[in-house]
XYZ file of C-alpha atoms in Angstrom:
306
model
C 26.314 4.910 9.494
C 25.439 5.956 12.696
C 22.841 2.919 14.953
C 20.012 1.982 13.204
C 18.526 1.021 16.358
C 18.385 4.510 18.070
C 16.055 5.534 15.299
C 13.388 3.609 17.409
C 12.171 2.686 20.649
C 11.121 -1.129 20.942
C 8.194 -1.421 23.785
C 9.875 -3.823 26.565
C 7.016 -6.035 27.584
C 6.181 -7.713 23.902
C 4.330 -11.170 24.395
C 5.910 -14.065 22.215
C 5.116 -13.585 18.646
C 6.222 -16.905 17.453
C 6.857 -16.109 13.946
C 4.763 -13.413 12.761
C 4.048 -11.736 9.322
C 4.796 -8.152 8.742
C 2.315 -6.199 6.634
C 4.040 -2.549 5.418
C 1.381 0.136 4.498
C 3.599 3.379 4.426
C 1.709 6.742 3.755
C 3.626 8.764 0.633
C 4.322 6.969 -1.951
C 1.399 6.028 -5.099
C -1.600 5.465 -3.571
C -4.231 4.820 -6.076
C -7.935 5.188 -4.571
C -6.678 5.790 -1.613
C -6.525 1.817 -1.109
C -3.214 1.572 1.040
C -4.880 3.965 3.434
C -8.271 2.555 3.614
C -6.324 -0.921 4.420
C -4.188 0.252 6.858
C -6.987 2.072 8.783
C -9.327 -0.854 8.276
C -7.269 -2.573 10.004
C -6.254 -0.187 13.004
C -9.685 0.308 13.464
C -11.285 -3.125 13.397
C -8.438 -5.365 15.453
C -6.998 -5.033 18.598
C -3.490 -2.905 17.997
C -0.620 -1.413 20.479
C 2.605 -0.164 19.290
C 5.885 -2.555 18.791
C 7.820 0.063 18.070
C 7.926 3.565 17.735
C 10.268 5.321 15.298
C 11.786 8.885 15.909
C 10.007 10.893 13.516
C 11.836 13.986 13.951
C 14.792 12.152 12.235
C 12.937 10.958 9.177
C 9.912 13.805 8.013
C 10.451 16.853 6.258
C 8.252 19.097 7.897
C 8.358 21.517 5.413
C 7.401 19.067 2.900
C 4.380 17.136 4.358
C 3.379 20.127 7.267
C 1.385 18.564 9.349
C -1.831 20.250 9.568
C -3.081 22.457 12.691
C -6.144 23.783 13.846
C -6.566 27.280 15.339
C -10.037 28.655 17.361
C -10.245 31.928 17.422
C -7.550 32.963 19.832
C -5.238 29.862 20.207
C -4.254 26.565 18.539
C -6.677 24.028 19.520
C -4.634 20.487 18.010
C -1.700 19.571 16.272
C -2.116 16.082 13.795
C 1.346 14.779 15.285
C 2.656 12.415 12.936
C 3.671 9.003 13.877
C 5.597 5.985 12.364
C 5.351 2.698 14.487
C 5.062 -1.024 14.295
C 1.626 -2.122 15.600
C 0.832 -5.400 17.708
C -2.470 -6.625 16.157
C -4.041 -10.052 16.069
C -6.301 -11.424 12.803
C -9.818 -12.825 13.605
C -7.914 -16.190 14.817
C -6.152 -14.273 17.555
C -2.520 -14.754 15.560
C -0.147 -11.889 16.088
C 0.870 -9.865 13.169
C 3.024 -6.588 12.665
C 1.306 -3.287 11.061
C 4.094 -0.728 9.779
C 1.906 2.292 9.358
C 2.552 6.067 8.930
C 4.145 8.296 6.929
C 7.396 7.024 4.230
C 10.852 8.580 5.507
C 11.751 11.417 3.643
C 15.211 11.142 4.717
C 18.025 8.280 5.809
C 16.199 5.971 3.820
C 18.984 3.472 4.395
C 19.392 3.987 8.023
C 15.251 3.450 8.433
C 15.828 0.268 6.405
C 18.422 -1.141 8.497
C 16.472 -0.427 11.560
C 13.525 -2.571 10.027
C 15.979 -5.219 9.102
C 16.944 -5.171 13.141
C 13.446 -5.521 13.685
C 12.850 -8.353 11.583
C 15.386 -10.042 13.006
C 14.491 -9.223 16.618
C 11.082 -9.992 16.695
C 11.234 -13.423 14.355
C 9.631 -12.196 11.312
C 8.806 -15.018 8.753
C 7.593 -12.459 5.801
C 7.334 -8.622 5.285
C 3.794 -8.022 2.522
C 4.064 -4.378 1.125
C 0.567 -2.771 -0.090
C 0.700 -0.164 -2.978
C -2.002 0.758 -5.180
C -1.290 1.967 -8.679
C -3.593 3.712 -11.348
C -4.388 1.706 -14.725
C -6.527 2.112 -17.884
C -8.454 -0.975 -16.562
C -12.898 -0.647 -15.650
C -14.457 -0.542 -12.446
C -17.300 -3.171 -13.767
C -14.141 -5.595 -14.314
C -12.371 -7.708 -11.096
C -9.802 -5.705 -9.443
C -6.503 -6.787 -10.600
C -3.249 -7.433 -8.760
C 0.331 -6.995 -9.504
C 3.123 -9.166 -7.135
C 6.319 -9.079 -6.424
C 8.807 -10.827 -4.404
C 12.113 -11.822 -3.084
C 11.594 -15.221 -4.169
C 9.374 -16.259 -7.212
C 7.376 -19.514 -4.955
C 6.193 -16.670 -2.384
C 3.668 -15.311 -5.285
C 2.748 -18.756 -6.892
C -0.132 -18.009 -9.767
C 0.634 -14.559 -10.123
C 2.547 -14.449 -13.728
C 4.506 -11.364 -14.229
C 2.868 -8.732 -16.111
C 6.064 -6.935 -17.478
C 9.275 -7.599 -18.210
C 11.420 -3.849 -16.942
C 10.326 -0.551 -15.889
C 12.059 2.323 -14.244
C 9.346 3.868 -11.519
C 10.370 6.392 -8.566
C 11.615 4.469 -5.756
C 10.430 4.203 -2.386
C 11.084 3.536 0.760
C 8.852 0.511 1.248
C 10.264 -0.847 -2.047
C 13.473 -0.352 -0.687
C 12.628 -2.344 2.151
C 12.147 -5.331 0.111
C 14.693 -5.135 -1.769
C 17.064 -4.787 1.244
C 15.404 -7.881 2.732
C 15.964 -9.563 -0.193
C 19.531 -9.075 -0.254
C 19.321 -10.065 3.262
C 17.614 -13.666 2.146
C 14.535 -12.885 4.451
C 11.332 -13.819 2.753
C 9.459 -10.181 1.455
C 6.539 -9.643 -1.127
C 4.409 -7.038 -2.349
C 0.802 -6.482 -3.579
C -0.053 -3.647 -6.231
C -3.886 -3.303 -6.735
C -4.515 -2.175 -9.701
C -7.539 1.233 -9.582
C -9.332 2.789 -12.334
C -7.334 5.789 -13.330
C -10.254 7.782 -13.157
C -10.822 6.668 -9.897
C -7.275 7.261 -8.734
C -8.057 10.364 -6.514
C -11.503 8.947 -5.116
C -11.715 6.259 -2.060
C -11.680 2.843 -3.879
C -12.783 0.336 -0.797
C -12.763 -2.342 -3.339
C -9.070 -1.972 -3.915
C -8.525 -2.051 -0.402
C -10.510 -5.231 -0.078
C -8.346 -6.999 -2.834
C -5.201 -6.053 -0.979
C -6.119 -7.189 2.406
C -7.817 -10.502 0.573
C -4.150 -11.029 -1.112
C -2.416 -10.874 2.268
C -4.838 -13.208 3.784
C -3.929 -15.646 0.937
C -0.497 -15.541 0.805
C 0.077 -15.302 4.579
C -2.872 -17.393 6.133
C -3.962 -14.501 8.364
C -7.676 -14.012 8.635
C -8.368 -10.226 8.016
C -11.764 -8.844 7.904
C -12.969 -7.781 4.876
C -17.109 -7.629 5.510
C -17.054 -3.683 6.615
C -14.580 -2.654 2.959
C -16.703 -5.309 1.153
C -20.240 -2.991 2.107
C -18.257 0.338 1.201
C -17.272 -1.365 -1.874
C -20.842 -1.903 -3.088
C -22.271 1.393 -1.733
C -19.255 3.083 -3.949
C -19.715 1.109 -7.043
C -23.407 1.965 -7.160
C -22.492 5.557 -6.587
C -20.136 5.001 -9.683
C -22.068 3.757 -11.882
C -24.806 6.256 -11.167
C -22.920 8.804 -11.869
C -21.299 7.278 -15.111
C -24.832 6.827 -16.539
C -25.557 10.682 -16.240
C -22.762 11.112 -18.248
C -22.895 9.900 -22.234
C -18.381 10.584 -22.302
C -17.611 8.835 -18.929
C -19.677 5.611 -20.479
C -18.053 5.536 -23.561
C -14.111 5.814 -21.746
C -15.673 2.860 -19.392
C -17.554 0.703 -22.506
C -13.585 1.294 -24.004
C -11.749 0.141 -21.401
C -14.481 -2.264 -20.991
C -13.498 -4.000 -24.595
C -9.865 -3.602 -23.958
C -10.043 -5.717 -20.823
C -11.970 -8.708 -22.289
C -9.876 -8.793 -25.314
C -7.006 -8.806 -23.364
C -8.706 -12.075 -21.228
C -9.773 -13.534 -24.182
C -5.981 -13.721 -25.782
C -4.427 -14.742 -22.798
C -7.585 -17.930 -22.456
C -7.260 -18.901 -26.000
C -2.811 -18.863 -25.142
C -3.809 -21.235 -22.682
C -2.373 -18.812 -19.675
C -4.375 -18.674 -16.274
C -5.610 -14.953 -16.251
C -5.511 -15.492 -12.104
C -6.685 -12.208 -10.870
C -3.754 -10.210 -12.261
C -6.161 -8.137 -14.561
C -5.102 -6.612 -17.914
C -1.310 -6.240 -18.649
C -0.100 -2.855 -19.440
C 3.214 -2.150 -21.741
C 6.041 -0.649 -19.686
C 5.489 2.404 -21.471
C 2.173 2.416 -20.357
C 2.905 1.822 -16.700
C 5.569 4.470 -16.718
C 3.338 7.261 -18.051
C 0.996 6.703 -15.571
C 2.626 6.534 -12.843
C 4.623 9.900 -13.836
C 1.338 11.238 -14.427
C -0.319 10.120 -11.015
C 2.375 11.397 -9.086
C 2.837 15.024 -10.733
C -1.187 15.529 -10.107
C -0.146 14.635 -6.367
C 3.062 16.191 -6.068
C 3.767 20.054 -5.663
C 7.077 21.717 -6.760
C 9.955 20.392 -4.149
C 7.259 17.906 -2.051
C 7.676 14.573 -2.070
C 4.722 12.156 -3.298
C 1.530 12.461 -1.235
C -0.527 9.351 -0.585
């Protein structure tokens, strides 16, 4: 394998970071609501940031897969969205440092990227690498948003019970990432909010607040929340104006509605903590949707847009 570290450029005057938490929002893979996203930007655009490192794109994006878009004026091309993966610098509302991988997933050397970000961790002290993915479920927008975990050690997600027992989903490169840190006993876990299916192609702010409200919770890093938290409302009343115009959108949410609290109810009267982790889908159920969610999003030979 040729050096994982030349696939990135690691910015030479880095203050001490003691040891900080990485968050990983990668843009391609499931991204339910658009919640990853609206996390990830959230967060660009409400804390201080500057770039850790910056990866060489031209050696992990299919161009002809995700073409980044242009604009032309009239006689010439006016801008070009360059696209850009890096490791951000930020600090929470306590002035802690944390990391920020953000941009788009590697379409290619997937295991070269991965051992670069493994160099990274262990360069720059890294105590825990959070992954955000949002995922589309038969679950109601009048119902808490729920949360799926997952980690490299079972004490990392304390009061999240599993939801499933096995599943076969595409992979992905942020996946892969902590399951290679895993393997590499450093300390990774991952939040999966869970989005009204019929939501799934809409901005969900609420399912962005849940993530960033997980990672606060497991990491102890004080992420603001107020500015999602006011989207959040302004969407849900949009929501649920629209769902009253409609007599069939009401009954598919009054459904779901009664599945949810009969799943709560049998999990109270077991005597299990429901927790925040929402209703439980089958792995049948899980796999369906998330085959369905990415053909919608997913053109012939393109790889998964988020």
């Amino acid at each position: 394998m040729l050096d994982p570290s030349e696939l990135f450029t690691l910015a030479d005057d880095l203050p001490d970071l003691g040891r900080p938490v990485l968050i990983q929002a990668l843009t391609g893979f499931v991204d339910a609501g658009n919640a990853t996203r609206l996390a990830r930007e959230h967060l660009l655009t409400m804390l201080d940031a500057r770039p850790a490192a910056v990866f060489d794109i031209d050696q992990l994006l299919d161009y002809r897969s995700r073409r980044p878009p242009m604009i032309f004026v009239e006689d010439h091309w006016e801008t070009y969205d360059e696209p850009t993966l890096a490791l951000h610098l930020l600090r929470d509302d306590a002035a802690v440092p944390f990391l920020l991988l953000a941009g788009p997933e590697p379409d290619l050397q997937w295991e070269r990227f991965t051992a670069a970000m493994l160099a990274l961790v262990d360069r720059l002290g890294v105590r825990l690498t959070v992954g955000l993915t949002a995922i589309p479920m038969a679950v109601p927008h009048t119902r808490p948003v729920g949360i799926t975990a997952h980690a490299t050690r079972p004490e990392l997600i304390a009061g999240y019970e599993p939801w499933l027992h096995r599943v076969q989903v595409p992979g992905g490169a942020g996946n892969l990432l902590e399951f290679r840190l895993g393997q590499h006993r450093h300390d990774a876990s991952g939040f999966a909010v869970h989005v009204p299916h019929y939501l799934a192609q809409a901005e969900y702010p609420s399912a962005a607040e849940t993530l960033l409200s997980a990672v606060s919770r497991a990491t102890g890093l004080l992420l603001p929340t107020d500015r999602l938290r006011r989207a959040a409302e302004a969407i849900r009343a949009d929501i649920d104006t629209q769902i009253a115009e409609s007599a069939e959108a009401g009954s598919l949410v009054h459904a779901l509605e009664e599945q949810y609290d009969t799943f709560v109810r049998s999990r109270q009267e077991a005597g299990r903590p429901s927790g925040g982790t929402g209703p439980l889908p089958t792995a049948d159920e899980l796999g369906a949707e998330l085959e369905r969610f990415l053909a919608e999003h997913t053109k012939p030979g393109d790889q998964p847009a988020g």
